[in-house]
CSV table of C-alpha atoms in Angstrom, one decimal:
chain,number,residue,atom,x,y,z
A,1,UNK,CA,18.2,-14.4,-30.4
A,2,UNK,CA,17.6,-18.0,-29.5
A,3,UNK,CA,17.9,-17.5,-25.8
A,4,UNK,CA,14.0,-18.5,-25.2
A,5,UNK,CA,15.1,-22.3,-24.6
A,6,UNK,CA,17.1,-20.8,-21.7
A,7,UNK,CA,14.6,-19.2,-19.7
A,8,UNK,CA,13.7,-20.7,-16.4
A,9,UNK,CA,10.5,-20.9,-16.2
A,10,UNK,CA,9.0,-18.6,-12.8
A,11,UNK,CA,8.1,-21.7,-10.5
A,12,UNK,CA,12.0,-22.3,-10.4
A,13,UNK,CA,12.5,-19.1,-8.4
A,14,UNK,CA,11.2,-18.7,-5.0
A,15,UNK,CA,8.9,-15.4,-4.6
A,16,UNK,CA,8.0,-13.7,-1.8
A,17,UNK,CA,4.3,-11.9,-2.0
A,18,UNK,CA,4.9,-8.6,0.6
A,19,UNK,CA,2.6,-5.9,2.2
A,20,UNK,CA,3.6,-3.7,4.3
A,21,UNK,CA,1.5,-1.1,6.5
A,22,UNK,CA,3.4,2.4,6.8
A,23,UNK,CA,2.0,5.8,8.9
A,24,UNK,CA,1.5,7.4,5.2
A,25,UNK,CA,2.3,7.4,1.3
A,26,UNK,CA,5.6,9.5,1.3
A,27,UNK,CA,8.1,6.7,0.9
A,28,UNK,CA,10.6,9.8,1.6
A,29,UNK,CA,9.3,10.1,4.8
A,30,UNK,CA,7.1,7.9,6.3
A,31,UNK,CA,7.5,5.1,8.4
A,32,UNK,CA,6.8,1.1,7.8
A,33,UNK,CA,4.8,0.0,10.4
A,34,UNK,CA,4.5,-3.4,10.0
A,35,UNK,CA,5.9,-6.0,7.2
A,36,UNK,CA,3.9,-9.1,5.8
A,37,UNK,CA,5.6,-11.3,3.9
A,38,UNK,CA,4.3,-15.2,2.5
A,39,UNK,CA,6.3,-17.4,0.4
A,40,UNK,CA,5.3,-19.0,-3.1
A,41,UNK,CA,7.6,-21.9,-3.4
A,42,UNK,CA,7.3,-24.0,-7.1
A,43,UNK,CA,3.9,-22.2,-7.8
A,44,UNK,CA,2.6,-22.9,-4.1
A,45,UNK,CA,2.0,-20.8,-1.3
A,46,UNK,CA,3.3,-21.9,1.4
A,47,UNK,CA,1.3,-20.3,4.7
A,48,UNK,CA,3.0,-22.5,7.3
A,49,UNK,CA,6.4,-20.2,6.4
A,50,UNK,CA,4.7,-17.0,6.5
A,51,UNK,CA,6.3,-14.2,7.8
A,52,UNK,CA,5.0,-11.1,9.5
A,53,UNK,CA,6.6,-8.5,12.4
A,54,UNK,CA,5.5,-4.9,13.6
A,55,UNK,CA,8.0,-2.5,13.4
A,56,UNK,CA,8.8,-0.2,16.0
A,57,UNK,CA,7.9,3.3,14.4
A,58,UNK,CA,9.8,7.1,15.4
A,59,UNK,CA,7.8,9.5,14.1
A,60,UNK,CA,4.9,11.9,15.2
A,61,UNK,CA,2.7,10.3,12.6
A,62,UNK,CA,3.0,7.1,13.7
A,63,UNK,CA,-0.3,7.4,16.1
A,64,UNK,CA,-2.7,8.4,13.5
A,65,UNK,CA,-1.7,4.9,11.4
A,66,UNK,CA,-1.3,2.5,14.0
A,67,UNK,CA,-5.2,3.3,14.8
A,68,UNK,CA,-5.7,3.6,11.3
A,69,UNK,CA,-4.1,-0.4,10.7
A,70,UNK,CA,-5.0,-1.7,14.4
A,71,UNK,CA,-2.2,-1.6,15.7
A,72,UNK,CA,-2.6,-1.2,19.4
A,73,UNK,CA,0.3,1.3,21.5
A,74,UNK,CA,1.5,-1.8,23.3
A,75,UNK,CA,1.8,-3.7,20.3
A,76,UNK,CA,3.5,-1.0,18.1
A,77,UNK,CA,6.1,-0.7,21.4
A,78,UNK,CA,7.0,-4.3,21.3
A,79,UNK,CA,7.4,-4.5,17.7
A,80,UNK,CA,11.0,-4.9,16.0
A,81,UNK,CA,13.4,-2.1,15.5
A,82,UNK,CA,13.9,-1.1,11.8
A,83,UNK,CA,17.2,-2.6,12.2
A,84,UNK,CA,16.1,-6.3,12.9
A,85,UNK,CA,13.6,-5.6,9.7
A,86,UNK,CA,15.7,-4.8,7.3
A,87,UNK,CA,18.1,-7.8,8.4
A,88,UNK,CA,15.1,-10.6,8.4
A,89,UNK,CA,14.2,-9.3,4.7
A,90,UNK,CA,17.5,-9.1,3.4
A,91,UNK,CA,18.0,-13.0,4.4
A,92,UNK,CA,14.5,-13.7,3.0
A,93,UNK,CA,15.1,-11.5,-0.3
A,94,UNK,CA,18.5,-13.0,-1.4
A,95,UNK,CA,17.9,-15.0,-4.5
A,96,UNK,CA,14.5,-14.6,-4.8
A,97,UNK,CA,11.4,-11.9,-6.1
A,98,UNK,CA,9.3,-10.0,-5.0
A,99,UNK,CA,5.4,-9.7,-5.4
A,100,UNK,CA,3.5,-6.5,-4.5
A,101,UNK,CA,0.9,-4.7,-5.3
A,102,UNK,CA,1.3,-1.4,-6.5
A,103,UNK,CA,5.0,-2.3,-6.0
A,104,UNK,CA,6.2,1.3,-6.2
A,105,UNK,CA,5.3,3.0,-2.9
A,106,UNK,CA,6.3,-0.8,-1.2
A,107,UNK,CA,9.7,-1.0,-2.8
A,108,UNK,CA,11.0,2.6,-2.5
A,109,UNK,CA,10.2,2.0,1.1
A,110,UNK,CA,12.1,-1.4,1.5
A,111,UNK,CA,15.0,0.2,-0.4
A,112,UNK,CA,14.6,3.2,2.0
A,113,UNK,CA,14.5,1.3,5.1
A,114,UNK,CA,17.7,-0.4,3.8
A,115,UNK,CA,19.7,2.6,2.8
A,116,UNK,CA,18.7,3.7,6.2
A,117,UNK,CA,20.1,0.5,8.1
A,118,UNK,CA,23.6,0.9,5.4
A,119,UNK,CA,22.4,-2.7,4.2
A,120,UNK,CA,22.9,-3.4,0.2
A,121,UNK,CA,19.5,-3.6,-1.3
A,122,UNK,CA,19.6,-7.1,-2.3
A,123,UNK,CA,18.2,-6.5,-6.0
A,124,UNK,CA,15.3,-8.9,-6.2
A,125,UNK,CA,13.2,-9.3,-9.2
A,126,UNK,CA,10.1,-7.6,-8.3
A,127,UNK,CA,6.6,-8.5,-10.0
A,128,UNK,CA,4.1,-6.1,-9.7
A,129,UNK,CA,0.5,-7.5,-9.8
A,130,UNK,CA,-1.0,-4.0,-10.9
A,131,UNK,CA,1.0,-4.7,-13.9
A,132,UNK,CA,0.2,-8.2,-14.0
A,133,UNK,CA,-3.4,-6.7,-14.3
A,134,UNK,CA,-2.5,-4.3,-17.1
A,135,UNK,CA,-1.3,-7.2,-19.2
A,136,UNK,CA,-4.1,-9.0,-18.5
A,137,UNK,CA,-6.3,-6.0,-19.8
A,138,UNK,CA,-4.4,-5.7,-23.3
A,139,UNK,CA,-5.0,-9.5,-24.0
A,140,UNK,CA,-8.4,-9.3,-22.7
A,141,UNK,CA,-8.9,-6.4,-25.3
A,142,UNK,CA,-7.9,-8.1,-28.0
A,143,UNK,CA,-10.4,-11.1,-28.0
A,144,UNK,CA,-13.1,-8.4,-26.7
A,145,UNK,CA,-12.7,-5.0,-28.0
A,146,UNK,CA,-14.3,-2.3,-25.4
A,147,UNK,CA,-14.3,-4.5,-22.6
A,148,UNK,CA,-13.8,-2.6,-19.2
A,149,UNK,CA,-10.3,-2.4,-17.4
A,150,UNK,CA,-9.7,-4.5,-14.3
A,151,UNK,CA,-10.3,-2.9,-11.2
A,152,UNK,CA,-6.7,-1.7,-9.4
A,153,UNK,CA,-7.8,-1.8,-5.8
A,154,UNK,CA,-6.6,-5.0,-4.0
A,155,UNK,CA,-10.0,-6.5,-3.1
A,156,UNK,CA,-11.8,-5.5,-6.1
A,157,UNK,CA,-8.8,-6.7,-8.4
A,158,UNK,CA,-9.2,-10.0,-6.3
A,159,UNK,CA,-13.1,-10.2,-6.6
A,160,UNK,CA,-12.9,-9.8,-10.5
A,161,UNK,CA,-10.9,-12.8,-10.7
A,162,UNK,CA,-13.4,-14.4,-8.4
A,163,UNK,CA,-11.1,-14.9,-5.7
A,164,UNK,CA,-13.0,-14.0,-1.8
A,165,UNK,CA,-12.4,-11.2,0.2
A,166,UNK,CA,-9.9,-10.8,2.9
A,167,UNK,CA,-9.1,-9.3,5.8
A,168,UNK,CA,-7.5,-5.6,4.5
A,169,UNK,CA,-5.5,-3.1,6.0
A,170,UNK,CA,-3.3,-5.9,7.4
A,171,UNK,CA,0.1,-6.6,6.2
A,172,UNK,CA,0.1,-10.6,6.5
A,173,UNK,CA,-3.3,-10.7,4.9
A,174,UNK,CA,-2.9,-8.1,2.3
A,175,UNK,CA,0.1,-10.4,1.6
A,176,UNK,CA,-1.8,-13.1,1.1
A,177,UNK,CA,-4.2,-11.8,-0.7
A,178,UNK,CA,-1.5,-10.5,-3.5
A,179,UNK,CA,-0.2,-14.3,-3.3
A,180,UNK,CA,-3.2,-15.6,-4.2
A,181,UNK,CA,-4.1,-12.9,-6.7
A,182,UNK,CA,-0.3,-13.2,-8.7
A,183,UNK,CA,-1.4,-17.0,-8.5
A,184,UNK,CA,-4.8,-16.4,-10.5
A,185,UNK,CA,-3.2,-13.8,-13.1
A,186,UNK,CA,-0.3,-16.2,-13.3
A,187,UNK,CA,-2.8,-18.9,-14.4
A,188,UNK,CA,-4.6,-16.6,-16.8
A,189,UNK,CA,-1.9,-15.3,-18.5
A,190,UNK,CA,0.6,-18.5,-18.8
């Protein structure tokens, strides 16, 4: 009941903001072809510690998406084996969260990629900005009645909080950019 006085508050735990470009949006089935990852460390993001790798992808699919994402064929062949992925992130993910946007489709491909490897998903807290959004919305509604819902899309979600456009469709950017946009609704919403 009195536990409030207890609760750390989120700058005390270190968060990771992730993106990560796949050949489609079957988390079942698809393949992650590339993994962006920036650190938030006491509230700050810390570029300089930024983390992003290719990934080496299997399937028939992969050649439509690599084009789609940019990712040239000599690239995508010296890119890191799923194996090597799934070990960098679990090092990275121990004790820490997780930021994404639209965290579903992100995470149940992460926890894929790990079943896949027989790794032990290591449970981070995940905070989802689309959420962060959706609270946002039912304060927002309070003070003005009617007012219109934020906008989901990354870039447009970003732009209503007057942050600038980035470069999309690229896992360290799109990382960034989700950084920068949990940053603003953390701000707004305390």
């Amino acid at each position: 009941m009195f536990g409030w006085f207890r609760r750390r508050p989120w700058t005390a735990t270190d968060h990771w903001a992730l993106d990560l470009e796949t050949t489609g949006l079957d988390p079942e089935r698809d393949e992650i072809l590339s993994c962006g990852m920036v650190p938030i460390v006491g509230g700050v993001i810390r570029w300089g510690e930024r983390y992003y790798r290719r990934v080496r992808p299997g399937g028939d699919g992969a050649s439509d998406a690599v084009a789609i994402h940019g990712l040239l064929p000599d690239e995508a062949a010296g890119a890191l084996s799923l194996e090597a992925l799934v070990a960098d992130l679990a090092e990275r993910l121990a004790g820490g969260a997780l930021v994404v946007h639209w965290a579903r489709l992100d995470v149940r491909m992460l926890r894929r990629a790990f079943r896949e490897q027989q790794t032990p998903w290591p449970r981070p807290e995940v905070v989802d900005t689309a959420q962060l959004l959706a609270r946002l919305d039912r304060r927002r509604s309070l003070i003005e009645p009617g007012a219109r819902p934020s906008p989901t899309q990354l870039a447009q979600a970003r732009a209503a909080l007057g942050l600038p456009p980035h470069r999309e469709h690229h896992a360290l950017y799109d990382a960034l950019a989700t950084a920068e946009l949990f940053l603003a609704l953390k701000a707004r919403l305390g």
